[in-house]
Every structure is written in C-alpha cells, then in structure tokens.
Amino acid sequence: MRRPRGEPGPRAPRPTEGATCAGPGESCFPSDGPLVCALEQERRLRLPPKPPPPLQPLLRGGQGLEAALSCPRFLRYPRQHLISSLAEARPEELTPHVMVLLAQHLARHRLREPQLLEAIAHFLVVQETQLSSKVVQKLVLPFGRLNYLPLEQQFMPCLERILAREAGVAPLATVNILMSLCQLRCLPFRALHFVFSPGFINYISGTPHALIVRRYLSLLDTAVELELPGYRGPRLPRRQQVPIFPQPLITDRARCNHKDIVAEGLRQLLGEEKYRQDLTVPPGYCTDFLLCASSSGAVLPVRTQDPFLPYPPRSCPQGQAASSATTRDPAQRVVLVLRERWHFCRDGRVLLGSRALRERHLGLMGYQLLPLPFEELESQRGLPQLKSYLRQKLQALGLRWGPEGG
C-alpha cells in the first residue's frame, strides 16, 4: 500500500549506546559487541599478514659507539651497550673524536664506569704523540670529575710528558689538565714550576681567560700549601690570588636542595646567632653552615668569634703540608657539609672530585667537618624530625647549647 504524500515514514532505530557511527561506511553497532568482534576476526583471517618492517642496520663497534654518544637521549644506551660497542671497535675506529665524546659523556652524566675509563686511559697512552693538550684536557676531564685514578701504569708518566711538551703552546689546556690531576692528588712538580713561573703568569694576565685561570692557579697554590710538603718551587704571588669558590655552586642554587630546611632547623635548634650560612672562608671555599664552639663544646655566637681559621694554618709553615693542622685558637670551627645526591657519581657512593677536594682542604685547614648525607636528609619527615636528627648529629660531636637555642 502506498503511503500518502507528506506522511512521515517509519523512524529508523537509534544506534545503541556505545555504538560508533562517525561517518558513511562505518558500523552503527557497538564497537565491542559480539557481531563487530566476529566480523573483525573474519577480516583478519582473509587478509594476508602485513610484511615486517625492514630491519634497520645495526651499528656496532666505533660507529655504534659514536651513534650512542651522539644521541641526546643517552639513557637509551645503557653502560653495557657502550662497553660492548667499545670492545667490538677496531683500533682505527677509535679516533680522538670518538674517545672525546665518550669522555664527555661519562663526565656529564657522572658515570663512573671503570672499563670505559680504563679504555680512555689506555687510548691516551697509546696515542700520546698524536694528541695535543687541547684534546688531552678533554680526555682527562672525567678522571678528576669522577674521582677515578686509572690502573694504567703509564697514565701519569704519559701526562707529564705531554705537559712538558705542550705547556707553552696551550696555557689554558695545561691548567685544565692540572686541575683534573689536582682532584686526583697527582700534581707533577715540573708542570707546577712552569705554571707558577712569572713568565706564564704574565702571559695569562693578558688573555680573555685571565680570571678563570687565576682562580685555578689559586686552587693549585692551595693544594701545594696543604698537600705537597716536598715542593720547593715558585708559588702564585699573593697579589695574583683570588677566592677559589666564593659562592655556592650554580648546580646547588639551581636544584631543589636541603639547605633551606636545614637552615630553619638550625635556627630553631641553636638560634640565629650561633651559625653562619654560605660563609666563604680563606682561601676562598664557600661553606654550607659554620658553627663556632668552645674547647668544652659549648656552641658560641658567631659574632663574638672570628669564624675564620688562619690560612695558611699556623702549624703549617710555607711549603709544608698541613697533614695535622692545628691552631692556637681554642675555639672549634665546625662545618656542616650538605652531601646532596648530585655531589656523587651516579652510583651514589663516590664523591665527585671537586667535592672531595673541597672537603679534604677544609679538613686540612683545621675545620671539623660534619657531613649530612642526602639519604639521611631525605628520610626525615618534616621539621620536627629534622631538628631531632640535627640534635643527634651535633651532640655526637660533643657540642652543647643552652635551652634558649633548643
């Protein structure tokens, strides 16, 4: 029977809830319904399988090592990948460029990997005559930064020969190499004679790097003062000396560290007058927190005491090592040292060379160090628990303070 004109036709059924009906040709049945699932399974059985994607060429040896080191997402390439690529590389593939990339990679990411570091040391020894000091400074950088003295027996003799050959050619590279060796406590006397000579100092004074080189030379001079009793050569004149690290390191200021909460804990525990924060002590080391205490252990207001110990230490005449530095001043100087996670190599057990050097020198100058490791700081839940932790740490040193500070 024909439908009268103008009469609406039968209404189409609505798709059920959850159906997909986004365009022509698409099903209006529920996407997870049994009919759609059965049709999809039938389609898969009838269509031929897609061919696998073509395999990308697997880079090994020197090429694989360079590709991994050039990738910004370095964590895609674990240490074992770098080690295997290094082991598979032919000698001619291990170019200075590849080994510098490896050295920079280890230093930048604080990877204290002995096999890779030993490979760099061996490369340096084997290629000694082919390497300039500008390349050597980059190869040596991770050893000082990661506080790792290689087992390679010719490592130090090789560097001494390179320094003797290249010192007058590349002054900044020479000082950079010595800075790495300073962190390892392996300073060669002959190179020190050269960089402390009037001619070298006058030369670098007119270069764009004059300030940073003077800072490095000041640190080297401090290392000679405190650690090298047998050195009898020239020293950096006092008028040329500058503070070594006069302010907190940029990495400490940029990262979220524990300094603020420790400062608040000390303020509530001791009082504001009994500690100093970020105080730079001669010859230019910035301390996290410094306390003064009497010979009996009573914490004293810092304003009533000279917070600085004499430098050079009084028991350490010019040119003698301060292996047992003492002072006539009966007051103790206690330095609370924050050991944050990034102050260590990535394994979390070995201090970076620069941090170890700073602590070593402060101890040799007579400051009593109280390390506050990041594991212990991170385990404190809130300020009351942190105050209890600090109280135990200070009391373990025999320090005491009045009720107004607690």
Tab-separated table of C-alpha atoms in Angstrom:
chain	number	residue	atom	x	y	z
A	1	MET	CA	0.000	0.000	0.000
A	2	ARG	CA	1.367	3.377	-0.997
A	3	ARG	CA	1.995	5.907	1.737
A	4	PRO	CA	0.134	9.217	1.391
A	5	ARG	CA	2.259	12.129	0.292
A	6	GLY	CA	3.682	14.127	3.192
A	7	GLU	CA	3.222	11.347	5.737
A	8	PRO	CA	6.449	10.653	7.593
A	9	GLY	CA	7.971	7.249	7.068
A	10	PRO	CA	8.883	4.765	9.767
A	11	ARG	CA	11.521	6.044	12.161
A	12	ALA	CA	14.950	4.492	11.872
A	13	PRO	CA	16.094	2.685	15.038
A	14	ARG	CA	18.601	4.587	17.144
A	15	PRO	CA	22.011	3.079	17.498
A	16	THR	CA	22.503	1.584	20.904
A	17	GLU	CA	24.610	3.354	23.474
A	18	GLY	CA	28.330	2.982	22.782
A	19	ALA	CA	27.874	2.487	19.039
A	20	THR	CA	30.277	4.109	16.624
A	21	CYS	CA	28.616	5.899	13.720
A	22	ALA	CA	31.057	8.643	12.784
A	23	GLY	CA	30.641	8.624	9.021
A	24	PRO	CA	29.466	6.803	5.922
A	25	GLY	CA	30.514	3.202	5.718
A	26	GLU	CA	31.085	2.853	9.453
A	27	SER	CA	29.157	0.400	11.594
A	28	CYS	CA	26.425	1.643	13.910
A	29	PHE	CA	26.785	-1.427	16.129
A	30	PRO	CA	28.679	-1.276	19.425
A	31	SER	CA	32.389	-1.381	18.708
A	32	ASP	CA	32.912	-4.051	21.356
A	33	GLY	CA	29.780	-6.048	20.528
A	34	PRO	CA	29.942	-9.723	19.506
A	35	LEU	CA	28.936	-9.046	15.867
A	36	VAL	CA	31.695	-6.453	15.285
A	37	CYS	CA	34.276	-8.664	17.002
A	38	ALA	CA	33.286	-11.651	14.833
A	39	LEU	CA	33.499	-9.567	11.626
A	40	GLU	CA	36.894	-8.187	12.620
A	41	GLN	CA	38.205	-11.675	13.267
A	42	GLU	CA	36.903	-12.835	9.852
A	43	ARG	CA	38.584	-9.857	8.173
A	44	ARG	CA	41.914	-10.687	9.754
A	45	LEU	CA	41.723	-14.293	8.608
A	46	ARG	CA	41.038	-13.324	4.994
A	47	LEU	CA	43.620	-10.553	4.615
A	48	PRO	CA	47.269	-11.536	4.103
A	49	PRO	CA	49.565	-10.600	7.010
A	50	LYS	CA	51.480	-7.348	6.703
A	51	PRO	CA	55.156	-7.790	5.879
A	52	PRO	CA	57.507	-6.925	8.772
A	53	PRO	CA	59.211	-3.503	8.585
A	54	PRO	CA	62.679	-3.560	7.053
A	55	LEU	CA	65.408	-4.053	9.633
A	56	GLN	CA	67.479	-1.001	10.405
A	57	PRO	CA	71.214	-1.583	10.062
A	58	LEU	CA	72.674	-2.395	13.485
A	59	LEU	CA	75.650	-0.195	14.158
A	60	ARG	CA	78.453	-1.824	16.066
A	61	GLY	CA	81.997	-1.017	17.025
A	62	GLY	CA	83.187	2.547	16.590
A	63	GLN	CA	80.136	3.576	14.560
A	64	GLY	CA	77.783	2.201	17.203
A	65	LEU	CA	79.719	3.910	19.960
A	66	GLU	CA	79.641	7.272	18.188
A	67	ALA	CA	75.921	6.919	17.388
A	68	ALA	CA	75.088	6.148	21.007
A	69	LEU	CA	77.189	9.004	22.350
A	70	SER	CA	75.711	11.472	19.864
A	71	CYS	CA	72.145	10.609	20.861
A	72	PRO	CA	70.652	13.259	23.188
A	73	ARG	CA	68.602	10.584	24.977
A	74	PHE	CA	71.671	8.859	26.365
A	75	LEU	CA	69.658	6.616	28.709
A	76	ARG	CA	68.515	4.640	25.655
A	77	TYR	CA	72.047	3.319	25.580
A	78	PRO	CA	72.968	1.708	28.904
A	79	ARG	CA	76.562	1.300	30.006
A	80	GLN	CA	76.700	-2.266	28.730
A	81	HIS	CA	75.889	-1.024	25.212
A	82	LEU	CA	78.812	1.404	25.359
A	83	ILE	CA	81.126	-1.288	26.717
A	84	SER	CA	80.169	-3.828	24.033
A	85	SER	CA	80.492	-1.216	21.263
A	86	LEU	CA	83.930	-0.276	22.562
A	87	ALA	CA	85.004	-3.927	22.722
A	88	GLU	CA	83.876	-4.550	19.122
A	89	ALA	CA	85.534	-1.448	17.687
A	90	ARG	CA	88.607	-1.837	15.539
A	91	PRO	CA	91.640	0.239	16.588
A	92	GLU	CA	91.302	2.562	13.595
A	93	GLU	CA	87.675	3.301	14.561
A	94	LEU	CA	88.652	4.656	17.970
A	95	THR	CA	89.512	8.161	16.841
A	96	PRO	CA	90.222	11.099	19.177
A	97	HIS	CA	86.766	12.435	18.284
A	98	VAL	CA	85.020	9.239	19.440
A	99	MET	CA	87.068	8.989	22.631
A	100	VAL	CA	86.446	12.650	23.485
A	101	LEU	CA	82.710	12.030	23.032
A	102	LEU	CA	82.993	9.093	25.422
A	103	ALA	CA	84.950	11.125	27.986
A	104	GLN	CA	82.453	14.000	27.841
A	105	HIS	CA	79.546	11.570	28.130
A	106	LEU	CA	80.940	9.978	31.294
A	107	ALA	CA	81.780	13.336	32.876
A	108	ARG	CA	78.467	14.999	32.014
A	109	HIS	CA	76.333	12.163	33.366
A	110	ARG	CA	78.598	11.289	36.321
A	111	LEU	CA	79.089	7.719	35.071
A	112	ARG	CA	81.993	6.189	36.978
A	113	GLU	CA	82.406	3.137	34.748
A	114	PRO	CA	85.899	1.603	35.261
A	115	GLN	CA	86.020	-0.327	31.965
A	116	LEU	CA	85.285	2.766	29.907
A	117	LEU	CA	87.621	4.986	31.925
A	118	GLU	CA	90.438	2.467	31.609
A	119	ALA	CA	89.842	2.362	27.854
A	120	ILE	CA	90.241	6.154	27.681
A	121	ALA	CA	93.444	5.997	29.757
A	122	HIS	CA	94.867	3.270	27.506
A	123	PHE	CA	93.956	5.239	24.374
A	124	LEU	CA	95.703	8.304	25.780
A	125	VAL	CA	98.881	6.322	26.461
A	126	VAL	CA	98.909	4.595	23.064
A	127	GLN	CA	98.190	7.802	21.117
A	128	GLU	CA	100.394	10.072	23.264
A	129	THR	CA	102.495	11.503	20.438
A	130	GLN	CA	99.448	12.167	18.257
A	131	LEU	CA	97.389	14.128	20.795
A	132	SER	CA	97.520	17.848	21.505
A	133	SER	CA	96.962	19.175	25.001
A	134	LYS	CA	93.618	20.626	23.859
A	135	VAL	CA	92.403	17.077	23.188
A	136	VAL	CA	94.129	15.655	26.262
A	137	GLN	CA	92.340	18.097	28.580
A	138	LYS	CA	89.011	16.654	27.388
A	139	LEU	CA	90.180	13.060	27.759
A	140	VAL	CA	91.469	13.674	31.289
A	141	LEU	CA	88.383	15.578	32.479
A	142	PRO	CA	86.302	12.549	33.607
A	143	PHE	CA	89.106	11.152	35.773
A	144	GLY	CA	89.209	14.220	38.004
A	145	ARG	CA	85.476	14.818	37.966
A	146	LEU	CA	84.656	11.190	38.790
A	147	ASN	CA	87.461	10.868	41.335
A	148	TYR	CA	88.963	7.910	39.482
A	149	LEU	CA	92.696	7.225	39.228
A	150	PRO	CA	93.175	4.659	36.441
A	151	LEU	CA	95.132	1.443	36.888
A	152	GLU	CA	97.020	2.116	33.655
A	153	GLN	CA	100.606	2.421	34.924
A	154	GLN	CA	101.741	4.778	32.172
A	155	PHE	CA	98.867	7.218	32.708
A	156	MET	CA	100.780	9.711	34.868
A	157	PRO	CA	104.179	9.452	33.082
A	158	CYS	CA	102.342	9.992	29.796
A	159	LEU	CA	100.577	13.126	31.077
A	160	GLU	CA	103.813	14.534	32.479
A	161	ARG	CA	105.472	14.173	29.077
A	162	ILE	CA	102.503	15.822	27.328
A	163	LEU	CA	102.534	18.711	29.814
A	164	ALA	CA	106.285	19.207	29.335
A	165	ARG	CA	105.809	19.247	25.559
A	166	GLU	CA	102.648	21.350	25.303
A	167	ALA	CA	102.636	23.668	28.333
A	168	GLY	CA	103.932	26.677	26.431
A	169	VAL	CA	101.625	26.075	23.462
A	170	ALA	CA	98.220	25.912	25.163
A	171	PRO	CA	98.268	27.578	28.612
A	172	LEU	CA	94.544	27.158	29.360
A	173	ALA	CA	94.595	23.476	28.386
A	174	THR	CA	97.652	22.993	30.604
A	175	VAL	CA	95.882	24.463	33.628
A	176	ASN	CA	92.759	22.389	32.899
A	177	ILE	CA	94.823	19.198	32.893
A	178	LEU	CA	96.446	20.193	36.182
A	179	MET	CA	93.022	20.869	37.699
A	180	SER	CA	91.956	17.311	36.904
A	181	LEU	CA	95.175	15.955	38.390
A	182	CYS	CA	94.742	18.156	41.467
A	183	GLN	CA	91.452	16.407	42.207
A	184	LEU	CA	93.326	13.090	41.990
A	185	ARG	CA	96.194	14.334	44.234
A	186	CYS	CA	98.690	13.693	41.420
A	187	LEU	CA	100.291	17.065	40.687
A	188	PRO	CA	103.615	16.842	38.807
A	189	PHE	CA	106.222	19.250	40.217
A	190	ARG	CA	107.698	20.128	36.842
A	191	ALA	CA	104.374	21.379	35.489
A	192	LEU	CA	103.786	23.383	38.692
A	193	HIS	CA	107.158	25.093	38.229
A	194	PHE	CA	106.020	26.152	34.775
A	195	VAL	CA	102.526	27.486	35.593
A	196	PHE	CA	103.799	29.399	38.662
A	197	SER	CA	106.649	30.986	36.737
A	198	PRO	CA	106.495	34.794	36.285
A	199	GLY	CA	106.509	34.413	32.512
A	200	PHE	CA	103.445	32.158	32.485
A	201	ILE	CA	101.545	34.341	34.959
A	202	ASN	CA	102.301	37.486	32.972
A	203	TYR	CA	101.232	35.782	29.768
A	204	ILE	CA	97.831	34.602	31.031
A	205	SER	CA	97.128	38.005	32.605
A	206	GLY	CA	96.560	39.431	29.148
A	207	THR	CA	94.238	36.698	27.886
A	208	PRO	CA	90.405	36.579	27.910
A	209	HIS	CA	90.597	33.661	30.349
A	210	ALA	CA	92.715	35.536	32.888
A	211	LEU	CA	90.215	35.429	35.772
A	212	ILE	CA	89.326	31.755	35.489
A	213	VAL	CA	92.988	30.795	35.089
A	214	ARG	CA	93.913	32.823	38.181
A	215	ARG	CA	91.153	31.055	40.073
A	216	TYR	CA	92.529	27.685	39.002
A	217	LEU	CA	96.069	28.746	39.863
A	218	SER	CA	94.848	29.873	43.285
A	219	LEU	CA	93.382	26.435	43.875
A	220	LEU	CA	96.603	24.783	42.710
A	221	ASP	CA	98.555	27.012	45.086
A	222	THR	CA	96.256	25.923	47.939
A	223	ALA	CA	96.864	22.275	47.031
A	224	VAL	CA	100.623	22.906	47.131
A	225	GLU	CA	100.281	24.602	50.525
A	226	LEU	CA	98.218	21.842	52.079
A	227	GLU	CA	99.234	18.645	50.308
A	228	LEU	CA	102.735	18.873	48.848
A	229	PRO	CA	105.381	19.042	51.593
A	230	GLY	CA	108.234	18.407	49.200
A	231	TYR	CA	107.548	21.214	46.737
A	232	ARG	CA	110.215	23.917	46.743
A	233	GLY	CA	109.447	25.715	43.506
A	234	PRO	CA	107.737	29.054	42.736
A	235	ARG	CA	104.283	29.837	44.084
A	236	LEU	CA	101.458	32.097	42.991
A	237	PRO	CA	102.133	35.632	44.320
A	238	ARG	CA	99.537	36.756	46.866
A	239	ARG	CA	98.558	39.770	44.757
A	240	GLN	CA	97.538	37.332	41.989
A	241	GLN	CA	95.428	35.095	44.227
A	242	VAL	CA	91.634	35.239	44.051
A	243	PRO	CA	88.921	33.371	46.021
A	244	ILE	CA	88.584	29.847	44.708
A	245	PHE	CA	84.837	29.195	45.095
A	246	PRO	CA	83.476	32.394	46.671
A	247	GLN	CA	79.800	31.416	46.449
A	248	PRO	CA	77.624	28.291	46.328
A	249	LEU	CA	77.952	26.289	43.145
A	250	ILE	CA	75.432	27.016	40.387
A	251	THR	CA	74.171	23.418	40.483
A	252	ASP	CA	73.352	23.785	44.183
A	253	ARG	CA	71.481	27.049	43.634
A	254	ALA	CA	69.548	25.703	40.634
A	255	ARG	CA	68.438	22.433	42.198
A	256	CYS	CA	65.963	21.867	44.989
A	257	ASN	CA	68.305	21.021	47.842
A	258	HIS	CA	68.026	20.642	51.606
A	259	LYS	CA	69.781	23.873	52.551
A	260	ASP	CA	66.686	25.905	53.407
A	261	ILE	CA	65.134	23.329	55.701
A	262	VAL	CA	68.475	22.618	57.409
A	263	ALA	CA	68.894	26.365	57.974
A	264	GLU	CA	65.449	26.546	59.567
A	265	GLY	CA	66.247	23.528	61.716
A	266	LEU	CA	69.467	25.131	62.958
A	267	ARG	CA	67.669	28.425	63.599
A	268	GLN	CA	65.097	26.758	65.822
A	269	LEU	CA	67.634	24.473	67.454
A	270	LEU	CA	70.534	26.862	68.118
A	271	GLY	CA	69.291	30.369	67.404
A	272	GLU	CA	70.223	32.689	64.545
A	273	GLU	CA	73.377	33.979	66.242
A	274	LYS	CA	75.057	30.591	66.522
A	275	TYR	CA	75.610	29.611	62.913
A	276	ARG	CA	76.522	31.233	59.603
A	277	GLN	CA	75.265	30.119	56.223
A	278	ASP	CA	77.190	30.305	52.918
A	279	LEU	CA	80.235	31.859	54.592
A	280	THR	CA	83.366	31.945	52.442
A	281	VAL	CA	86.494	31.088	54.417
A	282	PRO	CA	90.088	31.733	53.292
A	283	PRO	CA	91.453	30.925	50.781
A	284	GLY	CA	88.004	31.056	49.192
A	285	TYR	CA	85.908	27.996	49.987
A	286	CYS	CA	82.188	28.597	50.498
A	287	THR	CA	80.848	26.605	53.452
A	288	ASP	CA	77.252	25.407	53.801
A	289	PHE	CA	76.947	26.083	57.557
A	290	LEU	CA	79.634	27.095	60.049
A	291	LEU	CA	79.484	26.893	63.852
A	292	CYS	CA	81.965	28.068	66.487
A	293	ALA	CA	82.335	26.117	69.723
A	294	SER	CA	84.485	26.496	72.819
A	295	SER	CA	87.077	23.910	73.823
A	296	SER	CA	84.453	22.389	76.133
A	297	GLY	CA	81.956	22.038	73.252
A	298	ALA	CA	79.616	24.954	74.001
A	299	VAL	CA	78.260	26.477	70.785
A	300	LEU	CA	79.173	30.162	70.742
A	301	PRO	CA	77.556	33.126	68.984
A	302	VAL	CA	79.452	33.546	65.737
A	303	ARG	CA	79.538	37.340	66.095
A	304	THR	CA	81.699	37.018	69.241
A	305	GLN	CA	84.291	34.871	67.452
A	306	ASP	CA	86.416	35.176	64.379
A	307	PRO	CA	84.766	32.480	62.245
A	308	PHE	CA	87.874	32.030	60.112
A	309	LEU	CA	90.815	29.817	60.895
A	310	PRO	CA	94.156	31.307	59.859
A	311	TYR	CA	95.378	30.475	56.404
A	312	PRO	CA	97.980	29.140	55.879
A	313	PRO	CA	97.439	27.051	59.041
A	314	ARG	CA	99.775	28.138	61.823
A	315	SER	CA	101.166	24.675	62.223
A	316	CYS	CA	101.876	24.588	58.507
A	317	PRO	CA	104.773	26.894	57.533
A	318	GLN	CA	105.131	27.897	53.913
A	319	GLY	CA	105.877	24.850	51.815
A	320	GLN	CA	104.981	22.218	54.435
A	321	ALA	CA	101.907	20.017	54.222
A	322	ALA	CA	99.093	20.559	56.666
A	323	SER	CA	98.629	16.870	57.396
A	324	SER	CA	97.831	17.617	61.034
A	325	ALA	CA	96.766	21.251	61.014
A	326	THR	CA	96.241	22.761	64.452
A	327	THR	CA	95.647	26.262	65.707
A	328	ARG	CA	96.389	28.174	68.892
A	329	ASP	CA	92.794	29.374	68.921
A	330	PRO	CA	90.955	27.095	71.404
A	331	ALA	CA	87.612	27.559	69.630
A	332	GLN	CA	86.496	24.846	67.239
A	333	ARG	CA	85.072	25.612	63.807
A	334	VAL	CA	82.527	23.041	62.724
A	335	VAL	CA	81.394	22.979	59.088
A	336	LEU	CA	78.137	21.198	58.300
A	337	VAL	CA	78.560	19.789	54.799
A	338	LEU	CA	75.473	19.014	52.734
A	339	ARG	CA	76.125	15.974	50.593
A	340	GLU	CA	73.368	16.171	48.020
A	341	ARG	CA	72.626	13.393	45.547
A	342	TRP	CA	74.284	15.245	42.649
A	343	HIS	CA	77.507	15.663	44.654
A	344	PHE	CA	78.190	11.981	43.978
A	345	CYS	CA	78.899	9.879	40.941
A	346	ARG	CA	75.759	8.270	39.588
A	347	ASP	CA	76.292	5.122	41.667
A	348	GLY	CA	75.780	7.316	44.759
A	349	ARG	CA	78.840	6.068	46.665
A	350	VAL	CA	81.840	8.117	45.484
A	351	LEU	CA	82.010	11.899	45.892
A	352	LEU	CA	82.763	13.879	42.761
A	353	GLY	CA	86.361	15.030	42.602
A	354	SER	CA	85.607	18.717	43.190
A	355	ARG	CA	83.516	17.951	46.287
A	356	ALA	CA	86.101	15.563	47.698
A	357	LEU	CA	88.823	18.177	47.111
A	358	ARG	CA	86.825	20.865	48.938
A	359	GLU	CA	86.200	18.656	51.958
A	360	ARG	CA	89.815	17.475	52.018
A	361	HIS	CA	91.179	21.015	52.017
A	362	LEU	CA	88.744	22.272	54.663
A	363	GLY	CA	89.792	19.387	56.895
A	364	LEU	CA	93.492	20.081	56.336
A	365	MET	CA	92.941	23.721	57.282
A	366	GLY	CA	91.579	22.628	60.663
A	367	TYR	CA	87.818	22.774	60.196
A	368	GLN	CA	85.866	19.917	61.732
A	369	LEU	CA	83.520	18.515	59.110
A	370	LEU	CA	80.070	17.161	59.846
A	371	PRO	CA	78.696	15.535	56.673
A	372	LEU	CA	74.923	15.414	56.185
A	373	PRO	CA	74.311	12.714	53.531
A	374	PHE	CA	71.311	13.050	51.234
A	375	GLU	CA	69.990	9.589	52.203
A	376	GLU	CA	69.685	10.698	55.818
A	377	LEU	CA	68.217	14.086	54.947
A	378	GLU	CA	65.632	12.576	52.609
A	379	SER	CA	64.481	10.154	55.312
A	380	GLN	CA	63.481	12.984	57.693
A	381	ARG	CA	59.731	13.602	57.647
A	382	GLY	CA	59.111	17.239	58.466
A	383	LEU	CA	60.906	19.865	60.510
A	384	PRO	CA	60.473	18.276	63.975
A	385	GLN	CA	62.139	15.067	62.798
A	386	LEU	CA	64.917	17.043	61.094
A	387	LYS	CA	65.595	19.007	64.299
A	388	SER	CA	65.909	15.753	66.224
A	389	TYR	CA	68.314	14.458	63.564
A	390	LEU	CA	70.473	17.606	63.739
A	391	ARG	CA	70.464	17.495	67.538
A	392	GLN	CA	71.808	13.937	67.493
A	393	LYS	CA	74.468	14.832	64.926
A	394	LEU	CA	75.736	17.846	66.888
A	395	GLN	CA	75.660	16.062	70.227
A	396	ALA	CA	77.659	13.183	68.746
A	397	LEU	CA	80.469	15.739	68.205
A	398	GLY	CA	80.285	16.719	71.875
A	399	LEU	CA	78.580	20.048	71.169
A	400	ARG	CA	76.075	21.541	73.588
A	401	TRP	CA	73.948	24.694	73.722
A	402	GLY	CA	71.592	26.423	76.104
A	403	PRO	CA	67.831	25.976	76.336
A	404	GLU	CA	67.254	29.267	74.508
A	405	GLY	CA	68.540	27.659	71.364
A	406	GLY	CA	66.689	24.375	71.600
